[in-house]
């Protein structure tokens, strides 16, 4: 019997549709597991793959407002992608990606956005690695900032309900400056960022929420867990920083000093940091941060002219010969300029696959970098430099949460 991929017709169908991914977390999903997804996804954004009456695969997307250099764009944030091991490598993911990207196009969302469980999966569907992301794991003895600074900071530990207002104020101030960040509703804060149900801790400590105040005003916050453990009577536990954000240099210093100075742990770990995080310059022993880099978010331009119109472009135009096997409506020759992106018959100056545009879109990579890695071809001299000038970016993209 052929496998059929179809959108959900009602909210009640969403949980069964996304159940395959829970297999890989070792969980039989219960309704509370759905709180992170069901309220945020229209049924028609969620696809189920059925073998007869049995659901064997599923995926769904969040409607996101994504910060890009110089603006924001609507993006489909793909998540909960899973195919049961009984049905792997029969083309079910391919069919689901077809349904998802056609749906994204119909909705007029110009960009696809995701975190990949494995770096090998999404390139073939036109997604390009769009940022690099780092983790740190620093021994307490080296967890210091330099030079030491006078601080006027006050800190408050808050419960879930009291955290939403101050944290969302801080986040809202910074997210528009950071390509890669996404808008968060109060429900997103409550259900996806601050909630700490037992079943999601997976052996880790409870979620701790601290807000940093300067003169009574929230200027930063951190979400973290203490993973306590002992060996021979001494702690080998660590602070696990899930998200730490400050509105500027002073706030970044204060929040990281707070995290570095927490007593009775052996290490401080943090995840999903951008490549240009100020901590790399503020730390007294940057090498000891053990900053480990891997691919971050992935971007797919679903509608090339609309996606480029949402992003700041500057400098002289460039003609790009674009290939796009999975979404052929994007393929062809485009004249890209600050005034707009149009089809052209002029000679191509650069040639690349749509994944390359995804990689430069948020500013995580340059055309010249991609050319050095064989992902872009310069057809006429000087075109790479012009393309980089056309896609300015003044900071590394940062998405502090894995959706
Ligand atoms: C990743 C996953 C969804 C793939 O589903 P699938 O139905 O087996 O994939 P398909 O059969 O449609 O494969 C499509 C193509 O992707 C390739 N592919 C799929 N998964 C891959 C992987 N993990 N690594 C490398 N290539 C992969 C296939 O080889 C195939 O290429 P081909 O058409 O050139 O042969 C499935 O293996 C899974 O559920 N994995 C565990 C959960 C997970 O990682 N989900 C993704 C969350 S971001």
XYZ file of C-alpha atoms and ligand atoms in Angstrom:
451
model
C 0.000 0.000 0.000
C 1.453 3.429 -0.865
C 2.251 5.795 1.987
C 0.039 8.862 1.976
C 1.122 12.244 3.281
C -1.675 14.659 4.201
C -2.230 17.712 6.369
C -4.174 17.355 9.610
C -7.810 18.339 9.428
C -8.288 19.173 13.108
C -6.281 20.061 16.198
C -7.048 16.619 17.599
C -5.044 15.032 14.779
C -1.842 16.921 15.597
C -0.541 14.780 18.469
C -0.853 11.483 16.596
C 0.741 13.121 13.534
C 3.819 14.289 15.424
C 4.133 11.149 17.551
C 6.924 9.535 15.413
C 9.552 12.035 16.582
C 8.881 11.085 20.219
C 10.029 7.569 19.383
C 13.541 9.001 19.056
C 13.332 10.679 22.466
C 12.280 7.378 24.030
C 8.865 8.735 24.991
C 5.276 7.649 24.519
C 3.838 11.150 24.098
C 1.113 12.273 26.469
C -1.001 15.439 26.058
C 1.431 17.618 28.113
C 4.183 16.731 25.617
C 2.020 18.383 23.013
C 1.922 21.737 24.866
C 5.106 22.821 23.126
C 3.630 22.253 19.677
C -0.136 21.885 19.411
C -1.124 25.429 20.472
C 1.340 26.979 18.028
C 0.659 25.032 14.851
C -2.467 25.299 12.752
C -3.591 21.741 11.907
C -3.027 22.503 8.228
C 0.681 23.133 8.938
C 1.134 19.624 10.330
C 1.585 16.615 8.031
C 1.120 12.948 8.801
C 2.404 10.045 6.705
C 0.071 7.061 6.895
C 0.586 3.432 6.027
C -3.043 2.392 5.895
C -4.434 3.631 9.201
C -1.073 3.723 10.957
C 0.865 6.970 11.267
C 4.503 6.274 10.414
C 5.862 9.786 9.890
C 5.071 13.388 10.693
C 6.253 16.980 10.699
C 4.888 20.453 11.404
C 5.932 24.072 11.204
C 5.681 27.117 13.426
C 4.696 30.412 11.798
C 7.652 32.583 12.823
C 8.677 36.205 12.605
C 12.394 35.953 11.980
C 14.893 38.783 12.323
C 17.075 39.211 9.245
C 19.728 41.896 8.610
C 17.781 45.151 8.470
C 14.297 43.729 9.041
C 12.065 40.782 9.738
C 10.556 38.099 7.520
C 7.795 35.505 7.894
C 9.322 32.074 8.125
C 8.084 28.504 8.450
C 9.983 26.949 11.352
C 10.022 23.227 10.612
C 10.032 20.908 13.626
C 8.942 17.486 14.952
C 10.180 15.750 11.788
C 10.210 12.002 12.307
C 9.772 8.731 10.436
C 9.478 5.489 12.399
C 12.402 3.070 12.005
C 9.981 0.549 10.488
C 9.547 2.865 7.484
C 12.879 4.664 7.105
C 14.532 5.335 3.735
C 11.447 4.771 1.648
C 11.089 8.420 0.666
C 8.645 9.468 3.390
C 10.737 12.440 4.485
C 11.036 13.482 0.861
C 7.246 13.403 0.469
C 6.756 15.328 3.699
C 9.275 17.972 2.622
C 7.427 18.292 -0.676
C 4.156 18.865 1.185
C 5.752 21.249 3.691
C 7.581 23.451 1.192
C 4.602 23.637 -1.185
C 2.461 24.612 1.793
C 4.988 27.249 2.901
C 4.944 28.741 -0.574
C 1.127 28.799 -0.663
C 1.067 30.632 2.647
C 3.399 33.311 1.294
C 6.099 32.598 3.877
C 9.272 33.358 1.918
C 11.713 31.502 4.162
C 12.090 28.027 5.673
C 13.950 27.805 8.980
C 15.032 24.850 11.098
C 17.511 23.186 13.423
C 18.763 19.919 11.997
C 19.172 16.816 14.141
C 21.831 15.711 11.659
C 23.763 17.930 9.277
C 23.252 15.498 6.390
C 19.472 15.703 6.116
C 18.271 19.039 4.782
C 20.808 20.237 2.204
C 19.142 18.061 -0.425
C 15.910 20.000 0.129
C 17.589 23.365 -0.480
C 18.429 24.397 3.099
C 21.851 25.929 3.690
C 23.666 26.020 7.023
C 23.040 29.654 7.953
C 24.916 30.079 11.209
C 27.536 28.480 13.369
C 26.701 27.856 16.964
C 28.968 27.254 19.938
C 28.877 25.519 23.290
C 31.173 26.267 26.195
C 32.283 23.987 29.002
C 34.552 25.888 31.393
C 36.074 24.675 34.651
C 34.963 26.783 37.603
C 38.583 27.748 38.336
C 38.791 29.452 34.915
C 35.287 30.900 34.863
C 36.251 34.545 35.316
C 35.830 37.781 33.416
C 38.645 40.245 32.903
C 39.155 42.892 33.944
C 37.052 42.603 37.114
C 34.320 45.246 37.069
C 32.311 47.215 39.561
C 28.707 46.184 39.299
C 25.470 47.935 40.162
C 23.535 44.762 39.371
C 20.753 43.294 41.429
C 19.377 39.838 40.731
C 16.013 38.251 41.413
C 15.138 34.582 41.146
C 11.622 34.444 39.712
C 9.017 31.772 39.287
C 7.562 30.912 35.912
C 4.667 33.378 36.010
C 6.721 36.330 37.273
C 9.459 35.775 34.667
C 7.412 36.390 31.548
C 7.109 40.152 31.773
C 10.722 41.178 32.559
C 12.312 38.499 30.380
C 10.142 39.237 27.390
C 10.961 42.947 27.727
C 14.695 42.209 27.605
C 14.309 39.708 24.794
C 12.158 42.052 22.723
C 14.863 44.736 22.937
C 17.588 42.446 21.673
C 15.831 40.182 19.196
C 15.373 42.871 16.522
C 19.126 43.506 16.499
C 20.026 39.841 16.114
C 19.445 38.145 12.775
C 18.289 34.629 13.545
C 16.135 35.456 16.571
C 12.401 34.860 16.451
C 9.483 36.761 17.985
C 7.989 35.135 21.085
C 4.377 35.475 22.193
C 3.427 35.271 25.885
C 2.274 31.693 25.246
C 5.586 30.873 23.625
C 7.358 32.152 26.736
C 5.030 30.288 29.033
C 4.772 26.931 27.290
C 8.023 26.672 25.367
C 10.605 28.699 27.264
C 9.692 28.874 30.950
C 7.620 25.789 31.619
C 9.537 23.092 33.453
C 7.449 19.944 33.600
C 9.127 16.981 35.283
C 8.940 14.864 32.131
C 11.150 17.301 30.198
C 14.024 17.438 32.688
C 15.459 14.088 31.692
C 17.451 13.781 34.884
C 18.609 17.424 34.977
C 17.878 19.913 37.766
C 14.832 22.187 37.837
C 14.749 25.222 35.524
C 16.044 28.302 37.351
C 15.105 31.779 36.205
C 17.070 34.871 37.201
C 16.513 38.462 36.140
C 19.211 41.140 36.226
C 18.159 44.654 37.253
C 19.926 47.975 36.917
C 18.169 50.686 38.954
C 15.121 48.451 39.140
C 14.928 47.978 35.357
C 15.339 44.489 33.825
C 18.433 44.487 31.617
C 19.196 40.794 31.354
C 18.179 37.312 32.397
C 19.347 33.730 32.464
C 17.604 30.380 32.312
C 19.743 27.604 33.710
C 19.780 24.314 35.533
C 22.081 23.027 38.247
C 23.117 19.487 37.493
C 24.521 18.457 40.836
C 26.664 15.382 41.263
C 29.352 14.260 43.703
C 32.464 12.173 43.555
C 34.438 11.407 46.714
C 32.449 14.020 48.609
C 33.257 16.868 46.180
C 31.015 18.309 43.528
C 31.544 17.377 39.902
C 28.255 19.097 39.073
C 27.765 21.954 36.666
C 25.672 24.973 35.840
C 23.903 24.332 32.542
C 23.076 27.701 30.969
C 20.147 27.352 28.601
C 19.748 31.004 27.657
C 21.497 34.124 28.968
C 20.766 37.493 27.410
C 21.730 41.052 28.282
C 20.679 44.283 26.622
C 24.275 45.500 26.205
C 27.849 45.161 27.398
C 27.203 45.986 31.052
C 24.290 43.570 31.233
C 26.232 40.814 29.446
C 29.091 41.199 31.933
C 26.773 41.129 34.926
C 24.743 38.141 33.845
C 27.808 36.072 32.961
C 29.598 36.997 36.165
C 26.514 35.835 38.053
C 26.557 32.507 36.199
C 30.322 32.051 36.581
C 30.201 32.744 40.318
C 27.499 30.283 41.332
C 28.976 28.232 44.178
C 29.360 24.509 44.653
C 29.756 23.392 41.046
C 32.820 22.214 39.137
C 31.971 23.566 35.682
C 29.803 26.025 33.780
C 28.315 24.903 30.470
C 26.277 26.879 27.954
C 24.773 26.028 24.603
C 23.708 27.752 21.374
C 26.027 30.762 21.588
C 26.693 32.862 18.474
C 30.157 32.875 16.980
C 30.736 36.519 17.961
C 29.464 36.227 21.534
C 31.063 38.932 23.731
C 31.976 36.274 26.285
C 34.840 35.219 24.028
C 36.342 38.673 24.618
C 35.193 39.171 28.201
C 36.529 35.883 29.574
C 39.835 36.023 31.464
C 40.822 32.663 29.906
C 39.034 32.470 26.523
C 40.793 29.222 25.612
C 39.453 27.614 28.759
C 35.898 28.268 27.620
C 36.448 25.308 25.274
C 34.207 26.921 22.704
C 33.044 24.056 20.516
C 31.510 25.045 17.174
C 28.954 23.198 15.060
C 26.339 24.062 12.445
C 23.547 26.244 13.812
C 20.266 27.133 12.133
C 19.457 26.228 8.527
C 17.696 28.544 6.062
C 15.824 27.760 2.857
C 14.687 30.531 0.531
C 11.246 29.375 -0.579
C 10.443 32.519 -2.557
C 13.745 34.095 -3.587
C 12.599 37.635 -4.562
C 10.298 37.954 -1.522
C 12.945 36.630 0.872
C 15.584 39.007 -0.494
C 13.152 41.947 -0.369
C 12.843 41.450 3.413
C 16.598 41.675 3.947
C 18.830 44.757 3.770
C 20.775 44.772 0.485
C 23.273 47.437 -0.471
C 25.841 48.193 -3.159
C 25.888 47.246 -6.804
C 23.654 44.623 -8.427
C 24.838 41.102 -9.191
C 23.395 38.594 -11.676
C 23.142 35.129 -10.145
C 22.449 31.881 -11.990
C 20.544 29.918 -9.401
C 19.850 26.204 -9.376
C 17.085 24.793 -7.219
C 16.143 21.213 -7.908
C 13.559 20.770 -5.159
C 11.761 24.115 -5.668
C 12.258 24.732 -9.410
C 10.221 27.946 -9.359
C 13.334 29.615 -7.910
C 15.730 28.347 -10.558
C 17.053 30.667 -13.261
C 18.935 33.889 -13.623
C 18.230 36.702 -11.171
C 19.450 40.266 -11.061
C 19.748 40.990 -7.353
C 19.924 44.625 -6.272
C 18.885 46.835 -3.372
C 15.893 47.898 -5.473
C 14.625 44.327 -5.863
C 15.293 40.899 -7.340
C 14.122 40.304 -10.885
C 14.509 37.686 -13.571
C 17.004 38.694 -16.230
C 18.548 37.503 -19.482
C 21.810 39.348 -18.737
C 24.961 37.254 -18.469
C 25.428 35.468 -15.153
C 28.188 36.767 -12.874
C 27.872 34.170 -10.125
C 26.447 30.657 -10.143
C 25.244 28.800 -7.089
C 22.676 26.481 -5.640
C 19.820 27.846 -3.519
C 21.558 26.454 -0.399
C 24.241 29.125 -0.849
C 21.657 31.909 -0.639
C 20.345 30.285 2.557
C 23.876 30.351 3.973
C 24.451 34.054 3.295
C 20.901 35.193 4.072
C 21.315 35.903 7.803
C 24.948 36.948 7.475
C 26.462 33.728 8.815
C 28.634 33.163 5.731
C 29.960 35.308 2.886
C 29.937 34.530 -0.823
C 33.732 34.535 -0.783
C 33.782 31.968 2.010
C 31.341 29.794 0.103
C 33.381 30.133 -3.091
C 36.489 28.971 -1.238
C 34.473 25.928 -0.174
C 33.281 25.221 -3.716
C 29.678 26.228 -3.090
C 29.630 29.346 -5.321
C 31.299 29.887 -8.712
C 32.502 33.322 -9.764
C 31.705 33.640 -13.467
C 32.916 37.204 -13.937
C 35.824 38.799 -12.078
C 34.904 40.883 -9.048
C 31.410 39.441 -8.723
C 32.132 37.731 -5.402
C 33.272 40.966 -3.777
C 30.218 42.788 -5.155
C 27.911 40.049 -3.897
C 29.384 40.352 -0.413
C 28.874 44.121 -0.511
C 25.299 43.499 -1.618
C 24.591 41.272 1.415
C 25.951 43.316 4.329
C 25.831 41.870 7.818
C 27.325 43.359 10.925
C 27.041 40.455 13.347
C 26.847 36.697 13.460
C 23.330 35.243 13.410
C 22.025 33.967 16.731
C 19.034 31.809 17.506
C 19.233 31.074 21.229
C 16.617 28.345 21.170
C 16.211 25.053 19.449
C 12.638 24.796 18.227
C 15.691 11.813 9.240
C 14.430 10.985 8.901
C 13.196 11.852 9.133
C 14.547 10.571 7.426
O 13.336 9.976 7.019
P 13.265 8.942 5.793
O 11.841 8.791 5.455
O 14.070 7.744 6.127
O 14.019 9.753 4.657
P 13.789 9.535 3.082
O 13.669 8.067 2.805
O 12.713 10.402 2.569
O 15.160 10.081 2.569
C 15.239 11.150 1.683
C 16.672 11.336 1.349
O 17.355 11.819 2.513
C 18.438 10.970 2.836
N 18.462 10.926 4.300
C 17.428 10.785 5.082
N 17.812 10.824 6.368
C 19.126 10.995 6.361
C 20.086 11.091 7.375
N 19.785 11.018 8.679
N 21.357 11.293 7.010
C 21.675 11.348 5.680
N 20.782 11.259 4.672
C 19.534 11.081 5.029
C 18.114 9.645 2.212
O 19.267 8.896 1.958
C 17.382 10.045 0.968
O 18.279 10.401 -0.049
P 18.050 9.845 -1.526
O 16.677 10.286 -1.929
O 19.140 10.496 -2.298
O 18.187 8.380 -1.371
C 14.342 9.704 9.764
O 15.511 8.955 9.589
C 14.157 9.995 11.252
O 13.044 10.109 11.712
N 15.291 10.128 11.980
C 15.264 10.318 13.420
C 14.635 11.643 13.837
C 15.270 12.818 13.159
O 16.479 12.929 13.090
N 14.425 13.744 12.672
C 14.862 14.965 12.061
C 14.675 16.057 13.054
S 15.378 17.596 12.486
